[in-house]
Amino acid sequence: MKKYKEVSIDSTTQQMYERAQEMGIETVWERLEKQQPQCGYGLLGVCCRNCMMGPCRINPFGGEPTRGVCGADADTIVARNLLRMIAAGAAAHSDHGRHVALTLLIAAEMAEKFKKEGKPVLELDNMASNTLPYQVRDAEKLKAVAERLGIETEGKTIRELAKEVAEVALHDFGKQDEEALRFLKAYLNPKTYEVFETAAAKAGMPWFENGILPRGIDREIVESLHRTHIGTDHDPVSILLHGLKTSLGDAWGGSLIATELQDILFGTPQVIKAEANLGVLKEDYVNIVVHGHEPVLSEKIVEAAQDPELIELAQKYGAKGINVVGMCCTGLEVLMRHGIPIAGNFLQQEMAIVTGAVEAMVVDVQCIMPATVDVARCFHTKIIDTSPLATFPGAIHIKFDERRADEIAKEIVRTAVENFPNRSKKRVEIPKEKMAGYVGFSVEAILKHFGGNLKPIEEAIVEGKIKGVAGLVGCNNPKIKQDHNHIKIANELMKRDVLLIGTGCWATAAMKYGIFLPEYADTDNVGPGLREFAKEWGIPPALNMGSCVDCTRMLVLADLIARDLNVPISALPVVGSAPEAMTEKAVSIGTYFVASGITTHLGIVPPVLGGPKVVKILTQDLYDIVGAAFIVEPDPYKAARLMYDHIMKKRKELGI
Ligand code: CUV
Ligand code: SF4
């Protein structure tokens, strides 16, 4: 058993962890302990299970066996395993993007059908009718995206444009020609495009037609599985090049589609004040935690919780009302767009249940521990799974269908409300701590804030007031004290006048510690230049750009700056970091950051150390191929120093 102070720097997690221990509830930290010692072969990446002649493993100390049964060596095995991680991560993000594109298409088709049936035409042409399960909330963004994609917008209704944009997006998933994705072409500056086009030739593999430009989002993922099948691709260089390509299909395809189309459907985030941490749970309310990733569901739950009938029902049961809060990335989606409070990041999902105050945890896909069901058994909490592709044994299954979204969302909220009488008041303990912060920094919101362009940021960089920009992303991992590295790296960079942008569980961590308040600029954790810049513009020293798929917002921002300077993204004084990385998605994000030209730090060593050639490619050779590479450093202080050094090197190269 761990001491509560060892598991997290967050006092609410500490408090709930102690409570869990008192109650004899097993959590992620005990399960990690029971896994010790974790398999050394697995940690080094030298274990292969890709065929039934195996499993094979390579002796990491240089002795026998040096080859698997088929003859694959350590580098081949490590590279193949890494490619499979990238493919899985890209698949998760991109399948999410597909669901959003399908939702937009379904809504547009329903509008068309209703129109034919003689329902109010104007509302349906604008997709503003509430007879539709999903509307177009940001018509301006729809037009902007359509224009970027080269779709003729003149004389077309919103409904027609929505349908066309959804179709172009869906086409990018399954197209079979050799051309780059249409979304990528529409968003990427030509200089970076050229880097992608020539990357494979630079790596000595000219037979990669069009370099590492992704052709089809699904295709690159499928090809990853094909290449890593026994007896197919064995050269770590080509395996990793395809890894870059697959991750770029995620970045400039699947994830980008998710973000852009979600903005169209639910509104583009604008700056708004909100709250974070377990203290947002309310003792006298029905508490519903939306957990997972897809706002297609959480948006509807937020809406249903405002239904007067359901609120009345909650009051009938003695609650004051219904309190929806978020968890992980779906939480960030509704936080960014509506200011719905976020209860915590990845390592707080079990902790939220341990408060005894959660009537329902409504989950969709990704980063939801099956253990939530076991923890919930110790309380009255219901875990409700909603995605046809994610079923949790022991949970209640209320599966979601976009066509009947309102009806199902109400059923889910009703289930939560009806569970309120089962709450044992004596067993409720909600930590008090919560923190306010400003969120909603979409690219559009940032542009608006700075007067329509990025000149103020660019000038501040040139002047040296801010040295550069760091994009911080990713998860919690129980191998690291929760949030510790997130906050340490953030502070160490801000002290050196690096402006922070970030997403995912990093963003929730930062918010919990007050970093998204403009006042944070007054602390010793922020250098004088960044402080002055933040004050001048009335912003916090770090900007919350959203969920994991919203990492594309950071890429688009970097791309706009690169355009202004007429350089590839790799020339910018910009770095990335995933201080507490955990998921395969984080591996894909790290890879597409690097492939897009942003040198990226990982605070958790990925399972690659068993392949010396692979390590060299990832940390050195990629500089010559795409202009960026990975920095792997578990120590947050050293990591921040290395990231800063990289920024300074880039400044020097730019002559500033
Ligand atoms: Ni998509 S991927 S633990 S919720 S950031 Fe959080 Fe974010 Fe990692 Fe998951
Ligand atoms: Fe072993 Fe080769 Fe099969 Fe992998 S693919 S399990 S290394 S024989």
XYZ file of C-alpha atoms and ligand atoms in Angstrom:
673
model
C 0.000 0.000 0.000
C 1.239 3.438 -0.867
C 1.165 6.499 1.313
C -1.452 8.888 0.018
C 1.162 11.545 -0.643
C 3.035 9.254 -2.996
C 0.225 8.782 -5.473
C -0.582 12.358 -6.363
C 0.206 15.992 -5.709
C -3.527 16.679 -5.914
C -5.023 16.931 -2.432
C -8.435 15.689 -3.612
C -6.871 12.541 -5.018
C -4.865 12.111 -1.814
C -7.991 12.445 0.282
C -10.043 10.034 -1.811
C -7.158 7.586 -2.061
C -6.920 7.464 1.721
C -10.659 6.955 1.928
C -10.455 4.120 -0.599
C -7.785 2.469 1.512
C -9.870 2.787 4.654
C -12.773 1.216 2.821
C -10.611 -1.547 1.395
C -11.255 -0.486 -2.174
C -8.582 -1.452 -4.647
C -7.448 1.310 -7.005
C -5.116 1.747 -9.944
C -2.127 2.174 -7.611
C -2.611 -1.186 -5.898
C -3.108 -2.844 -9.236
C 0.129 -1.312 -10.508
C 1.899 -2.598 -7.416
C 0.561 -6.096 -7.986
C 2.049 -5.990 -11.479
C 5.559 -5.476 -10.098
C 8.049 -6.351 -11.342
C 6.721 -5.534 -14.790
C 8.124 -7.645 -17.604
C 11.545 -6.396 -18.685
C 11.124 -7.682 -22.228
C 7.848 -5.824 -22.541
C 9.330 -2.611 -21.164
C 12.147 -2.778 -23.715
C 9.792 -3.678 -26.569
C 11.661 -6.874 -27.512
C 8.762 -9.290 -27.127
C 6.878 -10.308 -30.277
C 3.530 -12.102 -30.472
C 2.794 -11.371 -34.108
C 2.599 -15.039 -35.088
C 2.059 -18.438 -33.531
C 5.638 -19.583 -33.954
C 6.127 -17.162 -31.086
C 5.902 -15.599 -28.654
C 9.538 -14.666 -29.167
C 11.811 -12.457 -27.146
C 15.280 -11.128 -27.715
C 17.986 -11.194 -25.064
C 18.527 -7.525 -24.259
C 22.049 -8.190 -22.925
C 23.388 -9.229 -26.296
C 23.436 -13.010 -25.721
C 21.167 -15.576 -27.355
C 18.477 -15.483 -28.572
C 19.253 -12.570 -30.870
C 16.449 -13.467 -33.302
C 12.843 -14.567 -33.190
C 11.864 -17.883 -34.792
C 11.299 -16.113 -38.138
C 14.654 -14.360 -37.865
C 13.391 -10.930 -36.828
C 15.948 -9.059 -34.736
C 15.411 -6.683 -31.847
C 15.118 -3.563 -34.001
C 12.552 -5.140 -36.304
C 10.481 -6.308 -33.348
C 10.710 -2.994 -31.487
C 9.818 -0.987 -34.607
C 6.896 -3.264 -35.435
C 5.520 -3.015 -31.914
C 5.818 0.747 -31.978
C 4.054 0.957 -35.333
C 1.189 -1.097 -33.906
C 0.924 1.337 -30.997
C 0.819 4.296 -33.376
C -1.796 2.551 -35.516
C -4.007 1.820 -32.508
C -3.741 5.393 -31.296
C -4.475 6.803 -34.743
C -7.406 4.389 -35.020
C -8.946 5.579 -31.761
C -8.695 9.267 -32.663
C -9.754 8.733 -36.227
C -12.694 6.488 -35.499
C -13.859 9.250 -33.184
C -13.490 11.654 -36.132
C -15.483 9.299 -38.320
C -18.331 9.228 -35.774
C -18.462 13.012 -35.849
C -18.485 13.107 -39.662
C -21.253 10.504 -39.718
C -23.212 12.521 -37.159
C -22.981 15.618 -39.352
C -24.053 13.592 -42.371
C -26.966 11.971 -40.514
C -28.163 15.368 -39.293
C -27.958 16.841 -42.811
C -29.839 13.899 -44.272
C -32.524 14.110 -41.612
C -32.945 17.795 -42.413
C -33.380 16.892 -46.058
C -35.972 14.255 -45.221
C -37.950 16.516 -42.893
C -37.894 19.231 -45.518
C -39.416 16.856 -48.042
C -42.070 16.002 -45.485
C -43.018 19.661 -45.396
C -41.530 20.691 -42.046
C -40.332 24.334 -41.681
C -37.966 24.781 -44.566
C -35.816 27.691 -43.477
C -34.924 26.163 -40.140
C -34.026 22.913 -41.802
C -32.021 24.590 -44.551
C -30.033 26.321 -41.838
C -29.948 23.128 -39.769
C -31.159 25.197 -36.846
C -34.264 23.170 -36.128
C -34.624 21.475 -32.803
C -36.514 18.650 -34.464
C -33.029 17.550 -35.551
C -30.948 15.600 -33.025
C -27.896 17.621 -34.043
C -27.844 21.128 -35.436
C -25.199 23.292 -37.038
C -24.229 25.662 -34.227
C -21.394 27.381 -36.056
C -22.445 28.066 -39.635
C -19.557 30.487 -40.094
C -17.030 27.784 -39.308
C -18.843 25.412 -41.646
C -18.414 27.932 -44.450
C -14.781 28.522 -43.541
C -14.014 24.785 -43.535
C -15.870 24.310 -46.832
C -13.890 27.137 -48.388
C -10.601 25.711 -47.181
C -11.587 22.402 -48.762
C -12.279 24.155 -52.050
C -16.022 23.499 -51.926
C -18.106 26.077 -53.777
C -20.177 27.846 -51.126
C -22.048 30.395 -53.235
C -25.807 29.928 -53.251
C -25.727 26.823 -51.080
C -27.717 26.247 -47.917
C -26.079 25.292 -44.638
C -27.669 21.880 -45.019
C -26.097 21.340 -48.428
C -22.698 22.521 -47.234
C -22.861 20.332 -44.125
C -23.561 17.329 -46.275
C -20.708 18.106 -48.660
C -18.185 18.731 -45.893
C -19.208 15.488 -44.165
C -18.813 13.628 -47.459
C -15.341 15.026 -48.128
C -14.339 14.033 -44.592
C -15.691 10.515 -44.982
C -13.976 10.228 -48.347
C -10.633 10.951 -46.679
C -11.115 7.854 -44.533
C -11.593 5.413 -47.362
C -10.108 6.856 -50.520
C -7.823 4.635 -52.574
C -5.802 7.038 -54.753
C -2.201 8.010 -53.989
C -2.978 11.679 -53.353
C -2.606 13.202 -49.897
C -5.734 13.625 -47.745
C -7.933 16.479 -48.850
C -8.109 17.827 -45.302
C -4.328 17.798 -45.044
C -3.970 19.657 -48.315
C -6.546 22.198 -47.193
C -4.833 22.957 -43.878
C -1.096 22.465 -44.268
C 1.330 25.160 -45.353
C 3.273 24.306 -48.532
C 6.675 24.307 -46.847
C 5.706 21.585 -44.400
C 3.902 19.734 -47.172
C 7.199 19.615 -49.021
C 8.906 18.132 -45.960
C 6.350 15.305 -45.899
C 6.716 14.754 -49.617
C 10.494 14.397 -49.502
C 10.960 12.754 -46.092
C 11.141 9.149 -47.276
C 13.614 9.916 -50.049
C 15.806 11.662 -47.485
C 15.674 8.491 -45.404
C 16.876 6.488 -48.411
C 13.494 5.004 -49.306
C 12.405 6.757 -52.511
C 9.879 4.017 -53.262
C 7.543 5.635 -50.762
C 5.497 7.428 -53.393
C 4.638 10.905 -52.019
C 6.860 10.365 -49.001
C 5.005 10.289 -45.726
C 1.934 12.113 -47.004
C -1.030 10.036 -45.792
C -3.369 8.855 -48.545
C -6.321 7.457 -46.648
C -6.862 7.628 -42.887
C -8.058 4.041 -42.661
C -5.619 2.857 -45.299
C -2.519 3.864 -43.355
C -3.834 2.107 -40.251
C -4.596 -1.062 -42.185
C -1.224 -0.903 -43.883
C 0.404 -0.661 -40.446
C -1.153 -3.998 -39.543
C -0.157 -5.435 -42.898
C 3.445 -4.292 -42.664
C 3.802 -5.736 -39.172
C 2.312 -9.112 -40.078
C 4.905 -11.872 -39.947
C 7.200 -11.896 -42.907
C 6.375 -8.463 -44.298
C 8.311 -5.286 -43.454
C 11.521 -5.789 -41.478
C 13.513 -2.616 -41.928
C 13.087 -0.348 -38.913
C 13.446 2.678 -41.201
C 10.527 1.829 -43.463
C 8.438 0.589 -40.538
C 8.963 3.874 -38.718
C 8.432 5.980 -41.843
C 5.082 4.338 -42.190
C 4.507 5.111 -38.516
C 5.016 8.792 -39.284
C 2.629 8.539 -42.203
C -0.048 6.808 -40.133
C 0.249 9.383 -37.375
C -0.040 12.193 -39.941
C -3.273 10.612 -41.118
C -4.424 11.006 -37.517
C -3.181 14.593 -37.122
C -4.168 16.133 -40.416
C -7.031 13.690 -41.000
C -8.982 11.891 -38.290
C -8.314 14.179 -35.334
C -8.573 17.335 -37.422
C -11.918 16.178 -38.778
C -13.089 15.438 -35.228
C -12.181 18.918 -33.992
C -13.422 20.897 -36.976
C -16.715 19.068 -37.380
C -17.388 19.132 -33.647
C -16.969 22.889 -33.754
C -19.465 23.019 -36.610
C -21.983 20.863 -34.749
C -21.550 22.162 -31.217
C -19.955 25.574 -31.619
C -16.343 26.736 -31.743
C -15.002 27.304 -28.215
C -14.690 30.884 -27.027
C -12.928 32.056 -23.891
C -15.015 31.241 -20.830
C -14.410 30.851 -17.097
C -15.033 27.500 -15.441
C -13.953 25.235 -12.590
C -11.964 22.043 -12.147
C -11.359 19.262 -9.636
C -13.453 16.915 -7.510
C -14.852 19.843 -5.538
C -17.210 20.507 -8.453
C -19.344 17.547 -7.338
C -22.287 18.839 -5.315
C -23.563 17.210 -2.154
C -27.242 18.078 -2.628
C -27.492 17.496 -6.385
C -27.791 14.473 -8.619
C -24.228 14.158 -9.888
C -23.590 12.813 -13.360
C -20.009 12.383 -14.535
C -19.549 12.224 -18.311
C -16.353 10.328 -18.974
C -14.661 9.307 -22.188
C -14.069 11.189 -25.389
C -16.924 11.910 -27.747
C -18.973 15.089 -27.327
C -21.612 13.586 -29.624
C -22.829 11.963 -26.389
C -21.792 14.381 -23.639
C -23.334 17.374 -25.445
C -26.669 15.600 -25.379
C -26.360 14.645 -21.701
C -25.673 18.285 -20.848
C -28.813 19.245 -22.775
C -30.986 16.530 -21.250
C -29.913 17.546 -17.744
C -31.582 20.917 -18.382
C -34.923 19.284 -19.134
C -37.444 20.811 -16.683
C -39.235 17.506 -16.287
C -36.065 15.712 -15.231
C -35.047 18.526 -12.901
C -38.475 18.317 -11.313
C -38.044 14.589 -10.916
C -34.696 15.152 -9.219
C -36.362 17.608 -6.847
C -39.111 15.102 -6.125
C -36.390 12.763 -4.910
C -35.003 15.454 -2.637
C -32.137 16.772 -4.762
C -31.774 20.452 -5.600
C -31.148 19.706 -9.246
C -28.878 17.907 -11.684
C -25.144 18.573 -11.790
C -23.286 17.356 -14.874
C -19.499 17.356 -14.622
C -16.811 16.057 -16.936
C -13.911 13.637 -16.716
C -11.042 13.153 -19.185
C -11.471 14.391 -22.743
C -15.237 14.330 -23.171
C -15.206 16.510 -20.059
C -12.805 18.885 -21.787
C -15.128 19.066 -24.799
C -18.082 20.334 -22.755
C -15.775 22.425 -20.592
C -14.412 24.231 -23.641
C -17.797 24.836 -25.235
C -20.119 25.387 -22.289
C -17.979 25.914 -19.218
C -19.276 22.656 -17.705
C -16.968 21.976 -14.743
C -14.396 19.214 -15.070
C -14.086 16.853 -12.104
C -10.644 15.582 -12.939
C -8.211 13.846 -15.228
C -7.440 10.190 -15.891
C -6.294 9.132 -12.415
C -9.352 10.668 -10.763
C -11.986 8.471 -12.386
C -12.017 6.002 -9.526
C -11.608 8.823 -7.012
C -14.794 10.509 -8.242
C -16.758 7.346 -7.459
C -15.118 7.066 -4.026
C -16.810 10.349 -3.034
C -20.019 8.312 -2.798
C -21.827 11.233 -4.416
C -21.967 10.120 -8.036
C -25.317 8.798 -9.225
C -24.055 7.844 -12.660
C -20.793 7.779 -14.535
C -21.752 7.880 -18.201
C -18.988 6.533 -20.382
C -18.387 6.335 -24.108
C -14.960 5.346 -25.447
C -11.251 5.446 -24.511
C -9.397 5.849 -21.199
C -12.239 4.430 -19.108
C -10.911 1.827 -16.688
C -13.002 -1.326 -16.455
C -12.217 -1.055 -12.743
C -14.737 1.784 -12.455
C -17.413 -0.927 -12.382
C -15.723 -2.645 -9.424
C -15.300 0.600 -7.491
C -18.907 1.541 -8.240
C -20.075 -1.723 -6.637
C -18.916 -0.370 -3.277
C -21.390 2.529 -3.670
C -24.727 3.206 -5.323
C -23.025 4.604 -8.440
C -24.174 3.274 -11.789
C -21.715 2.971 -14.634
C -23.662 3.441 -17.851
C -21.881 2.431 -21.021
C -23.247 4.015 -24.156
C -21.017 3.178 -27.109
C -21.841 0.112 -29.184
C -18.093 -0.439 -29.358
C -17.283 -0.234 -25.648
C -19.142 -2.563 -23.316
C -18.214 -2.904 -19.656
C -19.120 -6.136 -17.864
C -21.276 -5.266 -14.864
C -22.334 -1.864 -16.225
C -25.766 -0.771 -17.397
C -25.861 -0.679 -21.187
C -27.846 2.164 -22.698
C -26.390 2.271 -26.160
C -26.359 5.491 -28.071
C -27.879 6.081 -31.483
C -27.365 9.517 -33.046
C -30.791 9.400 -34.699
C -32.531 9.062 -31.335
C -30.005 11.129 -29.388
C -32.449 13.202 -27.336
C -34.567 10.286 -26.285
C -31.572 8.192 -25.207
C -29.853 11.070 -23.426
C -33.020 11.634 -21.411
C -33.209 7.962 -20.546
C -29.623 8.081 -19.295
C -30.218 11.189 -17.196
C -33.451 9.697 -15.841
C -31.570 6.555 -14.801
C -29.132 8.740 -12.885
C -31.880 10.781 -11.239
C -33.782 7.691 -10.175
C -30.629 6.444 -8.519
C -30.451 9.450 -6.171
C -32.636 7.856 -3.444
C -30.135 4.979 -3.307
C -27.353 7.303 -2.219
C -26.279 6.766 1.360
C -25.831 10.263 2.774
C -23.561 8.960 5.494
C -21.138 7.607 2.926
C -20.677 10.878 1.050
C -17.380 12.722 1.299
C -16.630 15.285 -1.380
C -13.253 17.020 -1.266
C -13.689 20.783 -1.121
C -10.920 21.820 -3.458
C -11.709 23.188 -6.850
C -10.025 25.852 -8.951
C -11.260 28.380 -11.458
C -9.645 29.043 -14.804
C -10.184 30.426 -18.269
C -10.655 27.888 -21.032
C -11.880 27.843 -24.625
C -8.760 28.908 -26.515
C -9.624 27.559 -29.945
C -7.529 28.947 -32.786
C -10.506 31.143 -33.653
C -10.734 32.428 -30.068
C -7.000 33.128 -29.980
C -7.151 35.013 -33.280
C -10.101 37.027 -32.021
C -8.327 37.826 -28.771
C -5.231 39.093 -30.567
C -7.153 41.233 -33.010
C -7.516 38.909 -35.964
C -3.962 37.704 -36.479
C -1.020 36.191 -34.624
C 1.312 39.171 -35.064
C 1.328 40.004 -31.337
C 2.568 36.497 -30.483
C 5.053 36.487 -33.345
C 6.424 39.907 -32.416
C 6.755 38.923 -28.777
C 8.755 35.884 -29.898
C 10.984 37.955 -32.164
C 11.564 40.518 -29.416
C 12.389 37.685 -27.038
C 9.681 38.656 -24.599
C 8.514 35.117 -25.023
C 11.187 32.682 -26.102
C 8.891 30.259 -27.845
C 5.823 28.099 -27.455
C 5.443 24.669 -25.866
C 2.503 22.380 -26.528
C 1.833 20.152 -23.520
C -0.388 17.145 -23.886
C -1.395 13.806 -22.593
C -2.429 11.614 -19.824
C -1.718 10.650 -16.253
C 0.236 7.483 -15.594
C 0.332 5.864 -12.139
C 4.051 5.279 -12.683
C 4.386 9.015 -12.019
C 2.900 10.854 -9.041
C -0.293 12.286 -10.518
C 0.190 15.727 -12.110
C 3.677 16.128 -10.648
C 5.535 16.215 -13.944
C 2.752 18.107 -15.690
C 3.068 20.977 -13.264
C 6.848 20.886 -12.824
C 7.528 20.988 -16.554
C 4.922 23.708 -17.051
C 6.455 25.879 -14.342
C 10.026 25.299 -15.459
C 9.116 26.352 -18.999
C 7.062 29.373 -17.952
C 9.926 30.534 -15.732
C 12.005 30.608 -18.888
C 9.400 32.757 -20.662
C 7.937 29.986 -22.781
C 4.243 30.465 -23.585
C 2.278 27.278 -22.974
C -0.579 25.823 -24.943
C -2.029 22.451 -24.093
C -4.729 19.839 -24.162
C -5.962 16.631 -22.580
C -5.191 15.553 -19.054
C -2.303 18.031 -18.975
C -4.816 20.840 -19.416
C -6.990 19.557 -16.597
C -3.923 19.258 -14.378
C -2.859 22.813 -15.200
C -6.356 24.108 -14.502
C -6.484 22.415 -11.096
C -3.360 24.295 -10.021
C -4.584 27.686 -11.125
C -2.335 28.006 -14.165
C -5.289 29.083 -16.330
C -5.906 32.165 -14.226
C -4.351 35.433 -15.458
C -3.159 35.974 -11.861
C -0.861 33.010 -12.217
C 1.390 35.295 -14.258
C 2.193 37.106 -10.999
C 3.711 34.033 -9.399
C 7.385 33.139 -9.304
C 6.655 30.342 -11.722
C 6.394 32.770 -14.610
C 9.324 34.673 -16.077
C 9.257 38.464 -16.495
C 8.814 38.435 -20.276
C 5.928 35.999 -20.304
C 4.395 37.852 -17.346
C 4.492 41.125 -19.242
C 3.044 39.532 -22.352
C 0.240 37.800 -20.453
C -0.669 41.009 -18.622
C -0.555 43.112 -21.743
C -3.057 40.807 -23.400
C -5.083 39.808 -20.375
C -4.429 36.100 -20.765
C -3.181 33.363 -18.473
C 0.423 32.276 -19.126
C -0.929 28.985 -20.495
C -3.839 28.423 -22.849
C -6.256 25.489 -22.681
C -6.878 24.360 -26.250
C -9.116 21.389 -25.440
C -9.197 17.610 -25.653
C -6.700 15.209 -27.221
C -8.185 15.419 -30.719
C -7.815 19.180 -30.278
C -4.043 18.755 -30.430
C -4.822 19.586 -34.041
C -5.701 23.087 -32.848
C -2.090 23.396 -31.707
C -0.864 22.143 -35.066
C -3.097 24.557 -36.948
C -1.806 27.397 -34.767
C 1.810 26.406 -35.400
C 1.014 26.127 -39.080
C -0.410 29.666 -39.176
C 2.765 31.031 -37.597
C 4.884 29.022 -40.047
C 2.845 30.468 -42.915
C 3.379 33.998 -41.664
C 7.135 33.412 -41.587
C 7.154 31.346 -44.792
C 9.002 28.443 -43.162
C 8.128 24.831 -42.363
C 6.790 24.200 -38.854
C 10.144 22.610 -37.946
C 11.860 26.013 -38.168
C 9.770 27.482 -35.333
C 10.909 27.826 -31.706
C 8.199 25.400 -30.687
C 8.378 22.155 -28.695
C 5.950 19.523 -27.496
C 5.789 17.369 -24.397
C 3.739 14.506 -23.016
C 5.038 14.533 -19.434
C 2.880 11.659 -18.126
C 2.051 9.783 -21.327
C 0.034 6.596 -21.018
C -2.115 5.750 -24.063
C -1.356 4.522 -27.559
C -3.069 7.735 -28.646
C -0.345 9.689 -26.874
C 2.213 7.729 -28.904
C 0.396 8.729 -32.079
C 0.237 12.361 -30.955
C 3.935 12.418 -30.080
C 4.746 10.896 -33.454
C 2.625 13.311 -35.456
C 4.042 16.272 -33.543
C 7.528 15.123 -34.481
C 6.522 14.268 -38.063
C 4.954 17.726 -38.382
C 8.245 19.291 -37.277
C 7.774 19.782 -33.537
C 10.468 18.182 -31.388
C 8.637 16.405 -28.605
C 9.542 15.245 -25.137
C 8.186 12.067 -23.562
C 8.288 11.761 -19.777
C 7.582 8.047 -19.856
C 10.084 5.911 -21.734
C 8.150 4.159 -24.515
C 8.906 0.452 -25.042
C 11.708 0.998 -27.568
C 14.984 0.809 -25.637
C 15.598 -2.784 -26.764
C 16.104 -1.582 -30.331
C 19.242 0.594 -30.543
C 18.683 1.444 -34.212
C 15.090 2.418 -33.490
C 16.219 4.648 -30.628
C 18.747 6.343 -32.861
C 16.187 6.960 -35.602
C 13.642 8.392 -33.165
C 15.991 10.621 -31.204
C 18.543 11.622 -33.865
C 17.989 10.644 -37.494
C 14.502 12.155 -37.642
C 16.073 15.631 -37.373
C 17.468 15.130 -40.881
C 14.276 13.553 -42.177
C 11.487 15.781 -40.821
C 13.423 18.444 -38.887
C 12.341 17.234 -35.438
C 12.821 14.244 -33.151
C 11.932 12.786 -29.756
C 13.485 13.758 -26.450
C 13.023 11.066 -23.812
C 13.673 12.250 -20.246
C 11.827 11.135 -17.114
C 13.265 13.934 -14.938
C 10.977 16.957 -15.373
C 13.665 19.521 -14.583
C 16.124 18.084 -17.074
C 13.303 17.708 -19.589
C 12.329 21.369 -19.338
C 15.962 22.348 -19.785
C 16.295 20.196 -22.916
C 13.083 21.616 -24.345
C 14.247 25.148 -23.637
C 17.611 24.443 -25.261
C 15.782 23.253 -28.356
C 13.743 26.457 -28.467
C 16.915 28.538 -28.155
C 18.562 26.543 -30.928
C 15.608 27.225 -33.202
C 15.744 30.923 -32.341
C 19.374 31.015 -33.281
C 18.699 29.287 -36.590
C 15.997 31.861 -37.337
C 18.449 34.625 -36.447
C 16.379 35.990 -33.553
Ni -7.864 12.028 -24.758
S -5.579 9.951 -23.853
S -5.596 9.780 -20.447
S -8.336 11.251 -21.602
S -4.997 12.723 -22.139
Fe -6.052 11.815 -20.567
Fe -7.371 12.577 -22.828
Fe -4.538 10.629 -22.219
Fe -6.868 9.723 -22.089
Fe 8.502 -14.720 -33.373
Fe 8.812 -13.703 -35.848
Fe 6.453 -14.732 -35.084
Fe 7.302 -12.436 -34.013
S 6.777 -12.780 -36.141
S 6.379 -14.156 -32.942
S 9.530 -12.768 -33.944
S 8.411 -15.819 -35.283
